[in-house]
XYZ file of C-alpha atoms in Angstrom:
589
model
C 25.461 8.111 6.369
C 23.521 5.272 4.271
C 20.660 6.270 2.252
C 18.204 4.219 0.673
C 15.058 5.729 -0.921
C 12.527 4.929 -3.282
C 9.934 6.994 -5.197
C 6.142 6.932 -4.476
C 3.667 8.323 -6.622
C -0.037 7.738 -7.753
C -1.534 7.573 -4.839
C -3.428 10.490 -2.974
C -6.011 8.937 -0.356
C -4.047 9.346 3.067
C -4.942 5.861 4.665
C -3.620 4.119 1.758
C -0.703 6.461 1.777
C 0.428 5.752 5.343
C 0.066 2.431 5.326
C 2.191 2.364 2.178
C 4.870 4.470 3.549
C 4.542 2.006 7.319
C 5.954 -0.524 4.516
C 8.405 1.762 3.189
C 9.721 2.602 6.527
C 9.478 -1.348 7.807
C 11.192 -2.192 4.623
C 14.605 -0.165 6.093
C 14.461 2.538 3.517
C 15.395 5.967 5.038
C 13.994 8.508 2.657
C 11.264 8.711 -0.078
C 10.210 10.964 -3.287
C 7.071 12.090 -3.354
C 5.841 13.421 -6.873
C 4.491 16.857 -6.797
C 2.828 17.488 -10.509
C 0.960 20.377 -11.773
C -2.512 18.353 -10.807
C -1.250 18.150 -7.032
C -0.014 21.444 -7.143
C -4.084 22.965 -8.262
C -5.844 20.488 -6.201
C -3.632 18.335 -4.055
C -1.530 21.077 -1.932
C -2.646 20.293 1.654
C -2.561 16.707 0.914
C 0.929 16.603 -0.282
C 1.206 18.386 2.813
C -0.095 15.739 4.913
C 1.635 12.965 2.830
C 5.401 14.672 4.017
C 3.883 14.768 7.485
C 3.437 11.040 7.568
C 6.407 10.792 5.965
C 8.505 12.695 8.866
C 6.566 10.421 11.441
C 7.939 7.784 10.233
C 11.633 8.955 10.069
C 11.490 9.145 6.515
C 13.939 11.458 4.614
C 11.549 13.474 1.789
C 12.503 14.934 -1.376
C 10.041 15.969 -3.829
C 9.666 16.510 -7.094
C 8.420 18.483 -10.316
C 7.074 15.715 -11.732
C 6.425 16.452 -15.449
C 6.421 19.828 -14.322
C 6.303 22.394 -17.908
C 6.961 18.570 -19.924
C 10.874 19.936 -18.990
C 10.877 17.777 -15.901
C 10.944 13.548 -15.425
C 7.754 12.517 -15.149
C 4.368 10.679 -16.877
C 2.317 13.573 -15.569
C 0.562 15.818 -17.826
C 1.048 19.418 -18.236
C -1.593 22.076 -18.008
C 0.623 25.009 -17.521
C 1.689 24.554 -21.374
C -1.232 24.691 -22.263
C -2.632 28.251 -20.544
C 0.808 29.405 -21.739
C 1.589 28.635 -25.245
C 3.446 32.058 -26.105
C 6.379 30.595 -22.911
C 6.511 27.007 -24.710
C 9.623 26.632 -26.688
C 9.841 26.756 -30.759
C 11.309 24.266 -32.853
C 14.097 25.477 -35.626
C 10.841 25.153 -38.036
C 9.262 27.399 -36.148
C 6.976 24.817 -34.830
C 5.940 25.649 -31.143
C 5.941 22.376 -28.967
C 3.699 21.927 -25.791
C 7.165 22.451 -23.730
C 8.223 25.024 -21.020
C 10.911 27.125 -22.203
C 13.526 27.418 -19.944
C 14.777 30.726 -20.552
C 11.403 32.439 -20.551
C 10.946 34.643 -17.459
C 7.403 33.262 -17.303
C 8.054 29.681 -17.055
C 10.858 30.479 -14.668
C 8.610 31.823 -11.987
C 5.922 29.344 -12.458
C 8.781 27.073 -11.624
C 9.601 29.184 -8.600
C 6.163 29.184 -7.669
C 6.069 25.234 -7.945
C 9.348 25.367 -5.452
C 7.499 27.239 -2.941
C 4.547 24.799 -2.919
C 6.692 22.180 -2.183
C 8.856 24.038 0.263
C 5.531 24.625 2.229
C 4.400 21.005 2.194
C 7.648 20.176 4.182
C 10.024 18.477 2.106
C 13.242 18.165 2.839
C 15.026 18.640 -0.522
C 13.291 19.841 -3.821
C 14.707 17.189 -5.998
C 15.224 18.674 -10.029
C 14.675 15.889 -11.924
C 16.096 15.403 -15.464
C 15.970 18.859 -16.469
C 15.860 19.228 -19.921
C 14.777 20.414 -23.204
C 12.421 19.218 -25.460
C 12.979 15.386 -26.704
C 12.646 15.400 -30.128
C 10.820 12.201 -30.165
C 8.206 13.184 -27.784
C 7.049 15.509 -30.232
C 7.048 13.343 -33.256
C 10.491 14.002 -34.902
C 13.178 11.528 -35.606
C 15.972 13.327 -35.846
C 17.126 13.809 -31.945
C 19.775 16.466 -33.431
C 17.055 18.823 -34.088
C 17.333 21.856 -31.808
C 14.610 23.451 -29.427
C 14.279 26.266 -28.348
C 14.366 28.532 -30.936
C 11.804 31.162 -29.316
C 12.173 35.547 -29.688
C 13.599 34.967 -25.759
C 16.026 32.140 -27.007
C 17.150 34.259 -30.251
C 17.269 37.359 -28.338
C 19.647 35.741 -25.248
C 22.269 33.619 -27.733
C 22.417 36.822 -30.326
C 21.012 34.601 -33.274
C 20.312 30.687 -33.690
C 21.176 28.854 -30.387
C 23.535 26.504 -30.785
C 24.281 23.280 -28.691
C 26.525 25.301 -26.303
C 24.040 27.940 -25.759
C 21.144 25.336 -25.004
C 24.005 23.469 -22.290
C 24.435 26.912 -20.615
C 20.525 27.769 -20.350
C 19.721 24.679 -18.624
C 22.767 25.376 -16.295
C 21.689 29.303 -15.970
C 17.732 28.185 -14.974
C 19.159 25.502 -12.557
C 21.336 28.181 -10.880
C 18.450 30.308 -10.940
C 16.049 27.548 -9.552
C 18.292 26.454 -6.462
C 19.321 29.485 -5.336
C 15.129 30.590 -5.035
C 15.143 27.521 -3.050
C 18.146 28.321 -0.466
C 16.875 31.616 -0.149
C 13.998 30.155 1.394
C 15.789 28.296 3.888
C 15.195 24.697 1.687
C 18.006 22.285 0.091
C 18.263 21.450 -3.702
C 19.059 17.977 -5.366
C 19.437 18.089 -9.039
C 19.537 14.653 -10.743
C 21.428 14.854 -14.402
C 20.273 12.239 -17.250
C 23.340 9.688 -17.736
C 24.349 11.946 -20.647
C 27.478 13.370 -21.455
C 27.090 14.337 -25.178
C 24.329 14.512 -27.674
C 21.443 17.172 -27.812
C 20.496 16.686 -23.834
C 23.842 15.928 -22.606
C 25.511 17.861 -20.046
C 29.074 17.756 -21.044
C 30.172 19.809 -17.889
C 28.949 18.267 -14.408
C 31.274 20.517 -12.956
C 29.034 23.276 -13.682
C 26.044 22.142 -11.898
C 28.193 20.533 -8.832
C 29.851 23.493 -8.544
C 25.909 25.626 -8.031
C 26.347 27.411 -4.991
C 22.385 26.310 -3.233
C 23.190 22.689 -3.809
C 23.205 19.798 -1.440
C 22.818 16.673 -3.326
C 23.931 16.291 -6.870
C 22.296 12.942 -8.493
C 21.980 10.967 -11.564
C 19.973 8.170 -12.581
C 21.881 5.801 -15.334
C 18.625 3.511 -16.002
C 20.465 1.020 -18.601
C 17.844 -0.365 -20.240
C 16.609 3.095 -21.288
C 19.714 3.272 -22.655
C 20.209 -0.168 -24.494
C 23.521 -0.489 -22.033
C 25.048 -3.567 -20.055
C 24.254 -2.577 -16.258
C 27.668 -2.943 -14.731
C 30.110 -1.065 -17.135
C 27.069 1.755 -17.989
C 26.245 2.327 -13.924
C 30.100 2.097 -13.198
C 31.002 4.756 -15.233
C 28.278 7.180 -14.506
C 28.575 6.094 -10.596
C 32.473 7.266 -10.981
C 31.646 10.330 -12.874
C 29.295 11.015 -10.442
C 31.231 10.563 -7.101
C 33.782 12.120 -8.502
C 32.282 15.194 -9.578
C 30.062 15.578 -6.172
C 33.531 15.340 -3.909
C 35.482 17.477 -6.063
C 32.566 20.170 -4.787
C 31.877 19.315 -1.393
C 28.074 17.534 -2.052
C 26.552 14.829 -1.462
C 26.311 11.912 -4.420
C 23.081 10.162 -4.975
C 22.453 7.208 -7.810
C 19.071 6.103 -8.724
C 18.598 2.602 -10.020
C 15.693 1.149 -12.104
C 13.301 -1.289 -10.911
C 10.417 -0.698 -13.045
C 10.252 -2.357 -16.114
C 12.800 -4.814 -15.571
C 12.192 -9.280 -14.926
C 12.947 -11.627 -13.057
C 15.897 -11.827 -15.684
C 16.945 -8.615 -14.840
C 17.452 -8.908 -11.733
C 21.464 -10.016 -11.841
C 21.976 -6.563 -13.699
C 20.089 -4.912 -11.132
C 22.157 -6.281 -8.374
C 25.416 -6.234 -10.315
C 24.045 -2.229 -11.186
C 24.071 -1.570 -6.839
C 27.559 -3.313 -6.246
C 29.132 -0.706 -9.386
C 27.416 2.155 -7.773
C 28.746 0.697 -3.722
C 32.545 0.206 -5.710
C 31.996 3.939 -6.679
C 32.023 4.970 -3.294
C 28.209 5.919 -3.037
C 26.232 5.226 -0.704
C 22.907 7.125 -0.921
C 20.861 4.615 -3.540
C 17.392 5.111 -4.646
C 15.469 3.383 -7.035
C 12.525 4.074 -9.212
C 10.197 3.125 -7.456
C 7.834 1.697 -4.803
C 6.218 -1.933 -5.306
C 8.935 -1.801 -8.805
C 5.955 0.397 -10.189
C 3.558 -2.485 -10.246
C 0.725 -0.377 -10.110
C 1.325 1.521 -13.103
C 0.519 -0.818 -16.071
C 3.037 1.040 -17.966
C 6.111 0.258 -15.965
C 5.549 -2.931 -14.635
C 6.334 -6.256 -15.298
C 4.663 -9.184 -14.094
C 8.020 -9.890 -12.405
C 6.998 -6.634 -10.422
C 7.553 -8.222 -6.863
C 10.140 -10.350 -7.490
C 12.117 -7.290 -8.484
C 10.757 -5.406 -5.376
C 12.062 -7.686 -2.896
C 15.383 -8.111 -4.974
C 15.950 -3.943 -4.839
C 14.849 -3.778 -1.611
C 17.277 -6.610 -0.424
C 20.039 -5.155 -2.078
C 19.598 -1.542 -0.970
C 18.613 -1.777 2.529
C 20.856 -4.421 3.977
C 18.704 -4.668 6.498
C 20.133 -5.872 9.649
C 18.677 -9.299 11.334
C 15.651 -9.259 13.181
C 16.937 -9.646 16.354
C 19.692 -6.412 15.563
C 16.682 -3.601 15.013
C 15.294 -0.885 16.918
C 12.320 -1.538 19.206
C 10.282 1.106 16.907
C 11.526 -0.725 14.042
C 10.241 -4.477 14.946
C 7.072 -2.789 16.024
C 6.428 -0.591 12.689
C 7.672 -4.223 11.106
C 5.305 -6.630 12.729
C 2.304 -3.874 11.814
C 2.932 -3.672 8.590
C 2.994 -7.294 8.206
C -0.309 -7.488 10.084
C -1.864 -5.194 7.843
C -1.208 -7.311 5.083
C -3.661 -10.469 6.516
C -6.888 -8.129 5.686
C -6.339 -8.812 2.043
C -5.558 -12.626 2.366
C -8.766 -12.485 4.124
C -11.028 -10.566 1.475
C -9.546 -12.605 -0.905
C -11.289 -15.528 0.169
C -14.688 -14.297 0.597
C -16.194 -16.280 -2.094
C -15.287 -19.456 0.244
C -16.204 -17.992 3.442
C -19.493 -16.782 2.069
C -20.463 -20.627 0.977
C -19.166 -21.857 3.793
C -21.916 -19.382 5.986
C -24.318 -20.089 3.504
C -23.722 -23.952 4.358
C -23.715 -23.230 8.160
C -26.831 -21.860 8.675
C -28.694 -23.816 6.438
C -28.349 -26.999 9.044
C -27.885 -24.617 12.401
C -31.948 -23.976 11.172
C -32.748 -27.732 10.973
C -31.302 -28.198 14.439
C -27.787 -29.082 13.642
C -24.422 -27.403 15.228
C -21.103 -25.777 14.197
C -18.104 -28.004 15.580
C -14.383 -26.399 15.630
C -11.597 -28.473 15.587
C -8.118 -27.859 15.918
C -4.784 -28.063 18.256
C -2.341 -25.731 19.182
C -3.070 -22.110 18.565
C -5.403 -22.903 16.110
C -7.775 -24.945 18.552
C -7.105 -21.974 21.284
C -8.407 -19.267 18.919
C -11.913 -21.656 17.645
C -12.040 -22.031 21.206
C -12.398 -18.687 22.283
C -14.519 -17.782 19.624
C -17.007 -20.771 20.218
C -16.767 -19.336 24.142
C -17.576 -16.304 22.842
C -20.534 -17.032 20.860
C -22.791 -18.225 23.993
C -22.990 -15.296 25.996
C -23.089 -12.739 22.640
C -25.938 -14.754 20.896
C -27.578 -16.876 23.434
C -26.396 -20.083 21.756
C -25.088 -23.271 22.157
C -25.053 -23.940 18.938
C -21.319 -23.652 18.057
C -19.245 -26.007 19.927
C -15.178 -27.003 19.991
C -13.047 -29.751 20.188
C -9.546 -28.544 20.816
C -6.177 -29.619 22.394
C -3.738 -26.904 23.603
C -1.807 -29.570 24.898
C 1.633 -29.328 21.603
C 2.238 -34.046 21.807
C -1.380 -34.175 21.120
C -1.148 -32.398 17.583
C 0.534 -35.424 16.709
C -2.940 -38.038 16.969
C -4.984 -38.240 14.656
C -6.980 -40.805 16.536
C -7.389 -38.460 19.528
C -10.483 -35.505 18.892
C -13.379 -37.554 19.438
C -16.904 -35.953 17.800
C -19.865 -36.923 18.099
C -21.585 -35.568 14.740
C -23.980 -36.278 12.061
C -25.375 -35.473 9.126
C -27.379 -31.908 10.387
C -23.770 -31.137 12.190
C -20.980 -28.766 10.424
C -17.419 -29.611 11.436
C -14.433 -26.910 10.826
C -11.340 -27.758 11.097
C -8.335 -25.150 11.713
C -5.096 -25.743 10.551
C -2.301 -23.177 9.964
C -0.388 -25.609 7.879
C -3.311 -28.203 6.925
C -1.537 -30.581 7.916
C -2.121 -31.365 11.741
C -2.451 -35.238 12.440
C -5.347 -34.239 15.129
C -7.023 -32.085 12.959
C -6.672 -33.736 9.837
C -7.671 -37.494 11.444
C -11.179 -35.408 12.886
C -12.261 -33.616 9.831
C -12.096 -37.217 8.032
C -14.070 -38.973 10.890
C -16.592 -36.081 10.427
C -16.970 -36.378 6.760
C -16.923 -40.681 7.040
C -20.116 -39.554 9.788
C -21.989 -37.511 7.628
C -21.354 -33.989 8.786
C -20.324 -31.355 6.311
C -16.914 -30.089 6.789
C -15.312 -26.951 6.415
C -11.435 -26.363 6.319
C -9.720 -23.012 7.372
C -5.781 -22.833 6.647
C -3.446 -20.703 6.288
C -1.237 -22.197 2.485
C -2.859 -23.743 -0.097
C -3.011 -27.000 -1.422
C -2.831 -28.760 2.042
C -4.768 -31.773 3.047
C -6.805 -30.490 5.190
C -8.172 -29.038 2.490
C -8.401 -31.789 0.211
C -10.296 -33.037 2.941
C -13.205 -30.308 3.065
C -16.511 -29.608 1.363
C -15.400 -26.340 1.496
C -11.899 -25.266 1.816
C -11.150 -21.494 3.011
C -7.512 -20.816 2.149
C -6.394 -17.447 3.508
C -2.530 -17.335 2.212
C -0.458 -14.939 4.742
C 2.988 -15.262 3.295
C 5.952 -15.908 5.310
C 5.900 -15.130 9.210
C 7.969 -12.172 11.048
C 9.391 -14.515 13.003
C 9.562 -17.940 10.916
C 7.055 -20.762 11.801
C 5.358 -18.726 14.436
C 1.644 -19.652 13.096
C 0.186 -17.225 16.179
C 0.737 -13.838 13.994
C -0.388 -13.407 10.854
C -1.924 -17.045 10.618
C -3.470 -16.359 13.893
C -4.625 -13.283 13.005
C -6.444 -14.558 10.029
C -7.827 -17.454 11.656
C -9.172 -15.242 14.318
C -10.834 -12.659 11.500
C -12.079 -15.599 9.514
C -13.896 -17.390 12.563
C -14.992 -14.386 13.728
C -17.156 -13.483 10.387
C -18.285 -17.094 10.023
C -19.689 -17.153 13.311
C -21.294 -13.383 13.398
C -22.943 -13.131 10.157
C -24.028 -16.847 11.080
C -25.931 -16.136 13.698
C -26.596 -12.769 11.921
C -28.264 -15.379 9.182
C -30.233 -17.141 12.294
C -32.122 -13.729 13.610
C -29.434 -12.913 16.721
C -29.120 -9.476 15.615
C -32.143 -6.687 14.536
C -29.943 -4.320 12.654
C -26.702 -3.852 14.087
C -27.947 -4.355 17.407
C -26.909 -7.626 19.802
C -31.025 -8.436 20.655
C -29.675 -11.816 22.038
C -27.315 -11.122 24.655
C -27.119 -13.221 27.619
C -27.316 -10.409 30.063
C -25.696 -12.321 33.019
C -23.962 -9.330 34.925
C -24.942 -5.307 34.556
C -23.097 -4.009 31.843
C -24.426 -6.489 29.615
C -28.317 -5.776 30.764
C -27.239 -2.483 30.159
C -26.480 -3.518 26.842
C -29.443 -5.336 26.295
C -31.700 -2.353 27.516
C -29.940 0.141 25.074
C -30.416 -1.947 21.995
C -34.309 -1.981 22.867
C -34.049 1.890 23.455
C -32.427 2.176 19.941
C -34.553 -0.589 17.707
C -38.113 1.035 19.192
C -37.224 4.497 19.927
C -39.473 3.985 23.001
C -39.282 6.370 25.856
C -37.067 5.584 28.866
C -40.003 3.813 30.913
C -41.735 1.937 28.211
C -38.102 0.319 28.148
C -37.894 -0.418 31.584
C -41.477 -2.051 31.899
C -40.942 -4.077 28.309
C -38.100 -5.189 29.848
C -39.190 -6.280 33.074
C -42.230 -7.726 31.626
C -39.836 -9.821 29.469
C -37.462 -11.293 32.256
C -34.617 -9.417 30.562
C -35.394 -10.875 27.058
C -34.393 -7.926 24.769
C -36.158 -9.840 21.320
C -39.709 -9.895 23.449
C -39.531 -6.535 24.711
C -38.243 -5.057 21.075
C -41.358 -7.111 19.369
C -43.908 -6.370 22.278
C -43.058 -2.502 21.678
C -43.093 -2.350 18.096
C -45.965 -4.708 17.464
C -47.583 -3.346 20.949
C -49.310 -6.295 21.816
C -48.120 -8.183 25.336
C -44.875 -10.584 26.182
C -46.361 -13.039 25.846
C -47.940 -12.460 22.405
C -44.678 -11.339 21.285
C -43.105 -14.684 22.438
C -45.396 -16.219 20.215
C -44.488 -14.418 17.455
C -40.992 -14.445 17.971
C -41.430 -18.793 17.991
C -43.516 -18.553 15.022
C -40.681 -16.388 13.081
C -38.156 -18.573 14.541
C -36.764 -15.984 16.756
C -36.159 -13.044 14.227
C -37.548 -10.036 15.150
C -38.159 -8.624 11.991
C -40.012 -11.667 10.932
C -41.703 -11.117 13.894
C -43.050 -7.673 13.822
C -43.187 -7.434 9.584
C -46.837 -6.653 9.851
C -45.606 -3.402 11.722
C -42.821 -2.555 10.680
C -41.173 -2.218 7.039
């Protein structure tokens, strides 16, 4: 079977979690790594929990591992364990004691244990061991990486004098053994991933000792080249071979990780060239390291970030064309590619907010709000004008539209009849519709002020514009089809202008629709619950308001509050110019 995974980490709020992994999933990756450090391990437990859950809904694979678990583990994480434990932390040959998990102490082994069952009971699939090893010289201020660890009483006591490098190889063999047979005792399955290291103080010189460990599944390694100051190819190659090689001589399953953190546009040959040695190999169960290309992390990334993200996800996925995928697939696909328009939408709310700002300032000296567009950009501005007449009592936002696809083409045709009180949108996808275009320039020549809403930057539409709202949405699921996510964002953009618009203009008291046009029951209905809620009157002080007013929530809200009669309220209301709480501020805070 094919495999590709990718690590995720860093995050711990659940919404932004499963919409992460809905992109994983659309993305055609199979499996994911979830961390599991100490910190999620004292305070995170049910969440991790939760976060494999949404990671099995979504047919998702999950290993999981001890992220900087004891500092003896991969991992940025911190360790706390090392530092309620000193007397299990391993000892230089100085006698120095280092902030490291020794691996031979009984107490650090069951912590370890107890870090297995945690994960076991969050649901993951495989606990993944990752880079076991002893203390990096480096990491604890020495230069000379030939300087031993651990030279602790247990360490003495167990190699019958001064460990040697031997004795250190056989240790980290003898707790892995230990470690994945807790974890098959349990029922789970064990992945241990090996640095690229053969030789040297934290090389593994025999593989065959760890395939060989009888509660192992999936034996891994992770030959990140740069790390390594390697060429990709040969240094991936060779560990790839070793790798597949060692994992069929003992009947388990060979896993590769590949970088893309850290690594540029420049990179991005190797990284491909890195997946090909590692295919040639024989493997196919690739991960890489990790989600986004770590572009979260200031540490890892690059400003290359998604450029490399698209490149390792390309080249590990192989994703099959649209038109070959599973109905759940497209569907998980097209969602996660809708969920991306909310952010090309916030992004722009610096524009949208002017453009509001602009609106209502002539809607109050009598003026109007004019959509334009054609296609499914004039169908969406005209259901939202439509919409606006019965929700707010207005007439005040209008549309001139063609649905009709030859009539995009004339930019004579949209005829307006604006001024200098008037605001004229225009909706474009592209910004570059003859009929759209042609009318926002007629508006402008007329005096109106004139809004554009597309969908790219740069266009002329929005040269065209006071105001230009540009809400980029990226490429489309299906290329050139403007009605997803461009329609989507048109649709959320239109729909704030015009609501906090009339918002702006009184049509609301609170949250509440006071303005309705309540033209069949449910919406008097409506109408008679809002006054119910803004006065907090009982049930047949609503009723008579209400009847008094001819249906008019605003007059029966200010008549109750201010208790004076209809048609003082209407008075007030006019003098306020229809906002309530203008209306009734003598009464009402």
């Amino acid at each position: 079977m094919t495999r590709a995974g990718v690590s995720y980490f860093g995050v711990r709020i659940l919404r932004h979690v499963r919409s992460d992994l809905q992109d994983i999933a659309a993305r055609g990756y199979t499996s994911v790594l979830h961390t599991f450090s100490e910190n999620d391990l004292a305070y995170y437990r049910g969440t991790m929990a939760e976060i494999v859950a949404a990671s099995h809904d979504l047919g998702l694979e999950v290993q999981m591992c001890p992220w900087g678990l004891g500092r003896t583990f991969g991992g940025e994480a911190e360790s706390r364990w090392v530092t309620m434990h000193p007397d299990a932390c391993q000892v230089l040959d100085d006698g120095r004691r280092v902030a490291t998990g020794c691996l031979n102490h009984p107490l650090y082994r069951s912590f370890c244990k107890e870090w297995a069952d945690a994960a076991l009971e969050a649901g993951t699939d495989y606990v993944f061991w990752d880079e076991p090893h002893w203390t990096v010289p480096e990491h604890v201020g020495i230069d000379d990486n030939e300087r031993w660890a651990c030279c602790c009483e247990v360490c003495r006591e167990l190699a019958g004098g001064t460990p040697t490098q031997a004795f250190r190889e056989a240790s980290l063999v003898d707790f892995l053994r230990e470690m994945t047979a807790h974890v098959a005792s349990k029922g789970g399955k064990n992945t241990i991933c090996l640095l690229p290291l053969t030789e040297g103080s934290h090389g593994v010189s025999d593989w065959d000792a760890v395939a060989a460990l009888p509660g192992l599944s999936v034996f891994a390694t992770d030959p990140y080249w740069k790390n390594f100051d390697e060429p990709a190819g040969s240094f991936v190659g060779r560990f790839a071979s070793l790798l597949a090689e060692t994992a069929a001589r003992h009947g388990v399953r060979a896993q590769l990780w590949l970088p893309s953190f850290g690594l540029t546009r420049e990179d991005i040959p190797d990284l491909e060239h890195a997946i090909e040695a590692a295919r040639a190999a024989g493997i196919e169960d690739l991960w890489t390291w990790g989600y986004e290309a770590c572009g979260h992390m200031t540490h890892l990334a690059t400003p290359d970030s998604p450029l490399v993200w698209d490149a390792v996800t390309h080249a590990l996925t192989r994703r099959a064309e649209l038109d070959l995928r599973p109905t759940a697939d497209l569907v998980r696909l097209i969602n996660v590619e809708d969920s991306t328009v909310a952010a090309g939408v916030a992004a722009a709310t610096s524009d949208i907010a002017a453009a509001i700002d602009a609106i209502t300032e002539r809607l109050r000296k009598g003026g109007r709000l004019v959509y334009v567009g054609a296609g499914t950009s004039g169908r969406i501005a005209a259901a939202d004008a439509a919409e606006c007449g019965p929700t707010f009592s207005t007439d005040l936002i209008q549309s001139v539209t063609t649905d009709v696809d030859a009539e995009e083409d004339d930019a004579e045709l949209a005829r307006l009849d604006v001024g200098e009180r008037d605001v004229v949108l225009g909706v474009s996808a592209s910004g570059r519709t003859p009929y759209t275009v042609g009318a926002l320039e007629r508006a402008r020549e007329a005096g109106a002020f004139t809004l554009a809403l597309t969908c790219v930057r740069g266009s002329q539409l929005a040269r065209t514009a006071d105001i230009p709202i540009e809400v980029d949405v990226g490429p489309e699921v299906i290329s050139g089809s403007t009605r997803m996510k461009a329609g989507t964002a048109q649709k959320l953009v239109l729909n704030t202008i015009s609501t906090v618009a009339m918002v702006k203009l009184g049509k609301t008291f609170g949250n509440l629709m006071v303005d309705v046009q309540a033209s069949n029951e449910k919406l008097r209905e409506r109408a008679r619950t809002a006054v119910a809620i803004a006065t907090s009157a009982p049930e047949a002080d609503v009723a008579q308001a209400m009847s008094a007013a001819n249906g008019d929530a605003k007059v029966a809200i200010v008549s109750l509050l201010a208790g004076v009669d209809v048609d003082t309220a209407r008075s007030r209301l006019s003098a306020a110019h229809g906002v309530v709480r203008e209306a009734v501020a003598d009464v009402v805070g």
